[in-house]
Amino acid sequence: MKSQSLGSARDGYCIIPDVLSPSEVAQVRQRMSSGPQPKSPRLGARRCRPDPTQRILEDPRGALTENVSEIKGGVNQRMNLLLNKGKILRDLVTHPVALELAEHVLGANFLLSSFTANIAKKGGMLEPLHRDNWWHPVPACQGEAYVRVGDRERYTQDSAPKGTTMPPCGCNVIWLLTDFTEENGGTRLVPGSHLLPVGPESSVPYKVPTIAATGKAGSIVFFDGRLWHGTGQNLTDEPGIGLLTFYVGPQFRQNENFFLGLDPAVLEQSPERVLDLLGYTTWFYFGQTDALSSRKRLRARELWIPELRLKTR
């Protein structure tokens, strides 16, 4: 994959064909479509920012199934916490190709930040250009104004001093479950923008030229978290489906709250590498608990405080 790595360093992205076979793609799609799904066409709009109309859907047992939002005029759908939807999906986050790409950008230690589905439907809005690691603090020269880290917003327009760039803090592996084309909402990219010291303007239509990330089902679209990009507009009758596997450095908060949202049975069945990616392994002193590692504490399933243990007997 050396040539792919060189391409991603120069352009901020690369496309790797035929990572999944047609039968594997069919199995993943079948698994995604099984179980409770949102039915209303009003549900599932792309989430561009926190929305007060957000809805939580539950199955008859009260288990969380999907977490979606409504945005005026939107029909695109997001599905969260795919780790809860089956082993065939969980295996993708530890696929050797995905992990090699993440390590190339982030180094030996990294976390899974989120694993979600993006379904671009006909009539979906063009997503504003953005960076996935928009939250990264931007360096400033001494004495200059800067945005405080807790005041950053997704579309804050700011820039680093001339001649500087931010290091990559995240990267996205998109698994294509349908062909991605110019016409069906294939992710729009701005090649080379990951090296710019400034973030994109959020206006639509775009003020800069973009290209579509195109590829056959079973391919991977990989890009640096600093790359300017956005979901394209689907002009066809068939949905464009991609699974977004977002990895971040070990010091950053994850997009999905796996500690709260994961089914306990999934944790019980998860191999050690998945637990590492979820944050159950310490990185220096980050993620520590007591004498037991977080991972061992999870496996022990033992109450911490002696008084509480006595009360349960």
CSV table of C-alpha atoms in Angstrom, one decimal:
chain,number,residue,atom,x,y,z
A,1,MET,CA,0.0,0.0,0.0
A,2,LYS,CA,3.0,2.3,-0.3
A,3,SER,CA,1.7,4.1,-3.4
A,4,GLN,CA,-1.6,4.7,-1.7
A,5,SER,CA,0.1,6.2,1.3
A,6,LEU,CA,2.1,8.5,-0.9
A,7,GLY,CA,-1.1,9.6,-2.6
A,8,SER,CA,-2.8,10.3,0.7
A,9,ALA,CA,0.1,12.4,1.9
A,10,ARG,CA,0.1,14.5,-1.2
A,11,ASP,CA,-3.6,14.8,-1.9
A,12,GLY,CA,-5.1,14.1,1.5
A,13,TYR,CA,-7.0,11.0,0.3
A,14,CYS,CA,-6.8,7.8,-1.7
A,15,ILE,CA,-9.2,5.2,-3.1
A,16,ILE,CA,-8.5,1.5,-2.7
A,17,PRO,CA,-10.6,-0.8,-4.9
A,18,ASP,CA,-11.9,-4.3,-4.1
A,19,VAL,CA,-11.1,-4.4,-0.4
A,20,LEU,CA,-14.4,-6.3,0.1
A,21,SER,CA,-15.7,-8.9,-2.3
A,22,PRO,CA,-19.2,-8.6,-3.8
A,23,SER,CA,-20.5,-11.3,-1.5
A,24,GLU,CA,-19.0,-9.5,1.6
A,25,VAL,CA,-20.7,-6.3,0.5
A,26,ALA,CA,-24.0,-8.1,0.1
A,27,GLN,CA,-23.6,-9.6,3.6
A,28,VAL,CA,-22.9,-6.2,5.2
A,29,ARG,CA,-25.8,-4.6,3.4
A,30,GLN,CA,-28.1,-7.4,4.5
A,31,ARG,CA,-27.0,-7.0,8.1
A,32,MET,CA,-27.6,-3.3,8.0
A,33,SER,CA,-31.1,-3.7,6.7
A,34,SER,CA,-32.2,-6.2,9.3
A,35,GLY,CA,-33.8,-5.2,12.6
A,36,PRO,CA,-35.8,-2.1,13.5
A,37,GLN,CA,-35.3,0.8,11.1
A,38,PRO,CA,-36.7,4.3,10.9
A,39,LYS,CA,-39.6,4.3,8.5
A,40,SER,CA,-40.7,8.0,8.3
A,41,PRO,CA,-39.2,9.9,5.4
A,42,ARG,CA,-38.9,12.9,7.7
A,43,LEU,CA,-36.4,11.0,9.9
A,44,GLY,CA,-32.7,10.5,9.2
A,45,ALA,CA,-31.6,13.9,7.8
A,46,ARG,CA,-27.9,14.5,7.7
A,47,ARG,CA,-26.8,16.1,11.0
A,48,CYS,CA,-24.8,19.3,10.3
A,49,ARG,CA,-25.0,20.6,13.8
A,50,PRO,CA,-26.9,19.9,17.1
A,51,ASP,CA,-30.6,20.0,16.4
A,52,PRO,CA,-33.3,20.5,19.0
A,53,THR,CA,-35.7,18.3,17.0
A,54,GLN,CA,-33.4,15.3,17.4
A,55,ARG,CA,-35.3,12.0,18.0
A,56,ILE,CA,-34.3,8.8,19.7
A,57,LEU,CA,-35.9,5.7,18.3
A,58,GLU,CA,-36.4,2.6,20.5
A,59,ASP,CA,-37.4,-0.9,19.7
A,60,PRO,CA,-40.2,-2.6,21.7
A,61,ARG,CA,-37.7,-3.6,24.4
A,62,GLY,CA,-36.6,0.0,24.8
A,63,ALA,CA,-33.1,-0.6,23.3
A,64,LEU,CA,-31.6,2.3,21.4
A,65,THR,CA,-31.7,1.5,17.6
A,66,GLU,CA,-31.0,4.7,15.7
A,67,ASN,CA,-30.0,8.3,16.6
A,68,VAL,CA,-31.1,10.7,13.9
A,69,SER,CA,-32.0,14.3,13.4
A,70,GLU,CA,-34.4,16.2,11.2
A,71,ILE,CA,-33.1,19.2,9.2
A,72,LYS,CA,-35.4,21.3,7.1
A,73,GLY,CA,-35.4,20.0,3.5
A,74,GLY,CA,-33.1,17.1,4.3
A,75,VAL,CA,-33.7,13.4,3.5
A,76,ASN,CA,-30.2,11.9,3.9
A,77,GLN,CA,-30.0,9.4,6.7
A,78,ARG,CA,-27.3,8.7,9.4
A,79,MET,CA,-27.2,5.5,11.4
A,80,ASN,CA,-25.1,5.5,14.6
A,81,LEU,CA,-23.5,2.9,16.8
A,82,LEU,CA,-23.1,0.3,14.0
A,83,LEU,CA,-21.0,-1.8,16.5
A,84,ASN,CA,-24.3,-2.8,18.0
A,85,LYS,CA,-25.6,-4.2,14.7
A,86,GLY,CA,-23.5,-7.4,14.3
A,87,LYS,CA,-20.1,-9.0,14.2
A,88,ILE,CA,-19.8,-8.6,10.4
A,89,LEU,CA,-19.9,-4.8,10.9
A,90,ARG,CA,-17.6,-4.9,14.0
A,91,ASP,CA,-15.0,-6.8,12.0
A,92,LEU,CA,-14.7,-3.8,9.6
A,93,VAL,CA,-13.2,-1.5,12.3
A,94,THR,CA,-10.3,-4.0,12.7
A,95,HIS,CA,-9.9,-4.8,9.1
A,96,PRO,CA,-6.1,-4.9,8.3
A,97,VAL,CA,-6.4,-2.4,5.5
A,98,ALA,CA,-8.3,0.1,7.7
A,99,LEU,CA,-5.9,-0.3,10.6
A,100,GLU,CA,-2.8,0.1,8.3
A,101,LEU,CA,-4.2,3.3,6.8
A,102,ALA,CA,-5.0,4.7,10.3
A,103,GLU,CA,-1.6,3.9,11.6
A,104,HIS,CA,0.0,5.6,8.6
A,105,VAL,CA,-1.6,8.9,9.5
A,106,LEU,CA,-2.0,8.7,13.3
A,107,GLY,CA,0.9,6.5,14.5
A,108,ALA,CA,0.9,3.3,16.6
A,109,ASN,CA,-1.8,4.4,19.1
A,110,PHE,CA,-5.3,5.6,18.0
A,111,LEU,CA,-9.0,5.1,18.9
A,112,LEU,CA,-12.2,4.5,17.1
A,113,SER,CA,-14.1,7.7,17.3
A,114,SER,CA,-17.3,6.6,15.5
A,115,PHE,CA,-18.6,4.0,13.2
A,116,THR,CA,-21.7,5.2,11.4
A,117,ALA,CA,-23.6,4.9,8.1
A,118,ASN,CA,-24.3,7.8,5.7
A,119,ILE,CA,-27.1,7.1,3.2
A,120,ALA,CA,-27.4,9.8,0.6
A,121,LYS,CA,-30.9,9.8,-0.9
A,122,LYS,CA,-32.4,11.6,-3.9
A,123,GLY,CA,-33.2,15.2,-2.9
A,124,GLY,CA,-30.6,15.3,-0.2
A,125,MET,CA,-28.8,18.6,0.4
A,126,LEU,CA,-25.2,19.3,-0.5
A,127,GLU,CA,-23.3,19.2,2.8
A,128,PRO,CA,-21.2,22.3,3.6
A,129,LEU,CA,-17.5,21.7,3.2
A,130,HIS,CA,-15.8,20.9,6.6
A,131,ARG,CA,-12.9,19.2,8.2
A,132,ASP,CA,-13.6,16.1,10.4
A,133,ASN,CA,-11.1,17.4,13.0
A,134,TRP,CA,-12.5,20.9,13.0
A,135,TRP,CA,-12.1,20.8,16.8
A,136,HIS,CA,-8.3,20.8,16.6
A,137,PRO,CA,-6.9,23.9,18.4
A,138,VAL,CA,-5.4,26.2,15.9
A,139,PRO,CA,-1.9,27.6,16.7
A,140,ALA,CA,-1.5,31.4,17.0
A,141,CYS,CA,1.5,33.7,17.2
A,142,GLN,CA,2.2,35.1,20.7
A,143,GLY,CA,0.0,38.1,21.4
A,144,GLU,CA,-2.5,37.4,18.6
A,145,ALA,CA,-6.2,36.7,19.1
A,146,TYR,CA,-7.3,33.0,19.0
A,147,VAL,CA,-10.4,30.9,19.5
A,148,ARG,CA,-10.6,29.4,23.0
A,149,VAL,CA,-10.7,25.6,22.8
A,150,GLY,CA,-14.1,25.4,24.4
A,151,ASP,CA,-15.6,28.0,22.1
A,152,ARG,CA,-14.8,26.3,18.8
A,153,GLU,CA,-17.7,25.5,16.5
A,154,ARG,CA,-17.9,23.2,13.5
A,155,TYR,CA,-17.8,26.0,11.0
A,156,THR,CA,-15.6,28.4,12.8
A,157,GLN,CA,-13.6,30.3,10.2
A,158,ASP,CA,-10.1,30.8,11.5
A,159,SER,CA,-6.5,30.0,10.3
A,160,ALA,CA,-3.1,29.2,11.6
A,161,PRO,CA,-0.1,31.5,11.1
A,162,LYS,CA,1.3,31.6,7.5
A,163,GLY,CA,3.6,28.7,6.7
A,164,THR,CA,2.2,26.4,9.4
A,165,THR,CA,-0.3,23.5,9.3
A,166,MET,CA,-2.0,21.4,11.8
A,167,PRO,CA,-0.9,17.8,12.3
A,168,PRO,CA,-3.5,15.1,11.4
A,169,CYS,CA,-5.5,14.1,14.4
A,170,GLY,CA,-8.1,11.9,12.7
A,171,CYS,CA,-8.7,10.0,9.5
A,172,ASN,CA,-11.8,8.5,7.8
A,173,VAL,CA,-12.2,5.1,6.2
A,174,ILE,CA,-15.4,5.0,4.1
A,175,TRP,CA,-16.5,1.5,3.1
A,176,LEU,CA,-18.5,1.8,-0.1
A,177,LEU,CA,-21.6,-0.5,0.0
A,178,THR,CA,-22.8,1.0,-3.3
A,179,ASP,CA,-20.9,2.5,-6.2
A,180,PHE,CA,-20.0,6.1,-5.5
A,181,THR,CA,-20.4,8.3,-8.6
A,182,GLU,CA,-20.7,12.0,-9.5
A,183,GLU,CA,-24.4,11.6,-9.7
A,184,ASN,CA,-25.4,9.7,-6.6
A,185,GLY,CA,-23.9,11.8,-3.8
A,186,GLY,CA,-20.3,10.5,-3.8
A,187,THR,CA,-18.3,12.5,-1.1
A,188,ARG,CA,-17.0,15.8,-2.5
A,189,LEU,CA,-13.3,16.4,-1.8
A,190,VAL,CA,-10.8,19.3,-2.2
A,191,PRO,CA,-7.5,17.6,-2.9
A,192,GLY,CA,-4.5,19.0,-1.0
A,193,SER,CA,-6.7,21.1,1.3
A,194,HIS,CA,-5.4,19.1,4.3
A,195,LEU,CA,-2.2,21.1,4.1
A,196,LEU,CA,-3.9,24.5,4.2
A,197,PRO,CA,-3.7,26.5,7.5
A,198,VAL,CA,-7.3,27.7,7.1
A,199,GLY,CA,-10.6,25.8,7.2
A,200,PRO,CA,-13.3,26.0,4.4
A,201,GLU,CA,-16.2,28.4,4.2
A,202,SER,CA,-19.5,26.6,4.8
A,203,SER,CA,-21.4,28.3,2.1
A,204,VAL,CA,-23.3,26.2,-0.5
A,205,PRO,CA,-22.8,26.2,-3.4
A,206,TYR,CA,-19.1,25.7,-2.8
A,207,LYS,CA,-16.7,28.6,-3.5
A,208,VAL,CA,-13.8,26.2,-4.5
A,209,PRO,CA,-13.6,23.4,-7.0
A,210,THR,CA,-14.3,19.9,-5.7
A,211,ILE,CA,-14.1,16.4,-7.1
A,212,ALA,CA,-16.3,13.4,-6.3
A,213,ALA,CA,-14.7,10.4,-4.6
A,214,THR,CA,-15.8,7.7,-7.0
A,215,GLY,CA,-15.4,3.9,-6.7
A,216,LYS,CA,-17.1,0.6,-7.0
A,217,ALA,CA,-18.9,-1.1,-4.1
A,218,GLY,CA,-16.4,-2.9,-1.9
A,219,SER,CA,-13.8,-0.1,-2.3
A,220,ILE,CA,-12.4,2.2,0.5
A,221,VAL,CA,-12.2,5.9,0.3
A,222,PHE,CA,-9.6,7.1,2.8
A,223,PHE,CA,-8.9,10.7,3.8
A,224,ASP,CA,-7.0,12.8,6.3
A,225,GLY,CA,-9.3,14.4,8.9
A,226,ARG,CA,-8.0,17.8,7.8
A,227,LEU,CA,-9.2,17.4,4.2
A,228,TRP,CA,-12.1,19.7,3.1
A,229,HIS,CA,-15.0,17.5,2.2
A,230,GLY,CA,-18.8,17.1,2.3
A,231,THR,CA,-21.5,14.7,1.2
A,232,GLY,CA,-22.5,15.2,-2.4
A,233,GLN,CA,-26.0,15.6,-3.7
A,234,ASN,CA,-27.7,12.4,-5.0
A,235,LEU,CA,-29.5,13.0,-8.3
A,236,THR,CA,-30.4,9.4,-8.9
A,237,ASP,CA,-33.2,7.2,-7.6
A,238,GLU,CA,-31.0,4.8,-5.7
A,239,PRO,CA,-29.4,5.6,-2.4
A,240,GLY,CA,-25.6,5.9,-2.0
A,241,ILE,CA,-24.5,4.0,1.1
A,242,GLY,CA,-21.1,4.4,2.9
A,243,LEU,CA,-20.0,3.3,6.3
A,244,LEU,CA,-17.8,5.9,8.0
A,245,THR,CA,-15.1,4.6,10.2
A,246,PHE,CA,-13.4,7.6,11.9
A,247,TYR,CA,-10.2,7.1,13.9
A,248,VAL,CA,-8.6,9.7,16.1
A,249,GLY,CA,-5.4,10.0,18.2
A,250,PRO,CA,-5.5,8.5,21.7
A,251,GLN,CA,-5.8,11.9,23.5
A,252,PHE,CA,-9.1,13.0,21.8
A,253,ARG,CA,-12.7,12.6,22.9
A,254,GLN,CA,-14.6,10.2,20.7
A,255,ASN,CA,-17.7,11.2,18.6
A,256,GLU,CA,-19.7,8.2,19.9
A,257,ASN,CA,-20.1,7.5,23.6
A,258,PHE,CA,-19.3,3.8,23.4
A,259,PHE,CA,-19.2,3.5,27.2
A,260,LEU,CA,-22.9,4.5,27.4
A,261,GLY,CA,-24.3,3.3,24.0
A,262,LEU,CA,-22.8,-0.1,23.4
A,263,ASP,CA,-24.9,-3.2,24.2
A,264,PRO,CA,-23.2,-5.0,27.2
A,265,ALA,CA,-23.3,-8.2,25.2
A,266,VAL,CA,-21.2,-6.6,22.5
A,267,LEU,CA,-18.5,-5.7,25.0
A,268,GLU,CA,-18.6,-9.3,26.3
A,269,GLN,CA,-18.0,-10.6,22.8
A,270,SER,CA,-15.5,-8.0,21.7
A,271,PRO,CA,-11.8,-9.1,21.1
A,272,GLU,CA,-9.0,-7.3,22.8
A,273,ARG,CA,-8.2,-5.2,19.7
A,274,VAL,CA,-11.7,-3.8,19.6
A,275,LEU,CA,-11.5,-2.9,23.3
A,276,ASP,CA,-8.3,-1.1,22.7
A,277,LEU,CA,-9.9,1.0,19.9
A,278,LEU,CA,-12.9,1.8,22.2
A,279,GLY,CA,-10.6,3.2,24.9
A,280,TYR,CA,-10.4,0.4,27.4
A,281,THR,CA,-6.6,0.5,27.3
A,282,THR,CA,-4.5,3.3,28.9
A,283,TRP,CA,-2.3,5.6,26.9
A,284,PHE,CA,0.3,6.8,29.3
A,285,TYR,CA,-2.0,8.0,32.1
A,286,PHE,CA,-5.1,8.7,29.9
A,287,GLY,CA,-7.9,6.3,30.6
A,288,GLN,CA,-6.6,5.0,33.9
A,289,THR,CA,-8.8,3.6,36.7
A,290,ASP,CA,-7.1,2.0,39.7
A,291,ALA,CA,-4.6,-0.8,39.9
A,292,LEU,CA,-6.5,-2.8,37.4
A,293,SER,CA,-6.3,-1.6,33.8
A,294,SER,CA,-9.6,-0.4,32.3
A,295,ARG,CA,-9.8,-3.5,30.2
A,296,LYS,CA,-9.3,-5.8,33.2
A,297,ARG,CA,-11.8,-3.8,35.2
A,298,LEU,CA,-14.4,-4.3,32.4
A,299,ARG,CA,-13.8,-8.1,32.4
A,300,ALA,CA,-13.9,-8.3,36.2
A,301,ARG,CA,-17.4,-6.8,36.4
A,302,GLU,CA,-16.8,-6.1,40.1
A,303,LEU,CA,-18.1,-3.2,42.1
A,304,TRP,CA,-15.3,-0.9,43.1
A,305,ILE,CA,-16.4,0.3,46.6
A,306,PRO,CA,-16.3,-2.3,49.4
A,307,GLU,CA,-19.5,-0.8,51.0
A,308,LEU,CA,-21.4,-1.3,47.8
A,309,ARG,CA,-20.2,-4.8,47.4
A,310,LEU,CA,-21.4,-5.6,50.9
A,311,LYS,CA,-24.9,-4.2,50.2
A,312,THR,CA,-25.3,-6.5,47.2
A,313,ARG,CA,-24.8,-9.7,49.2
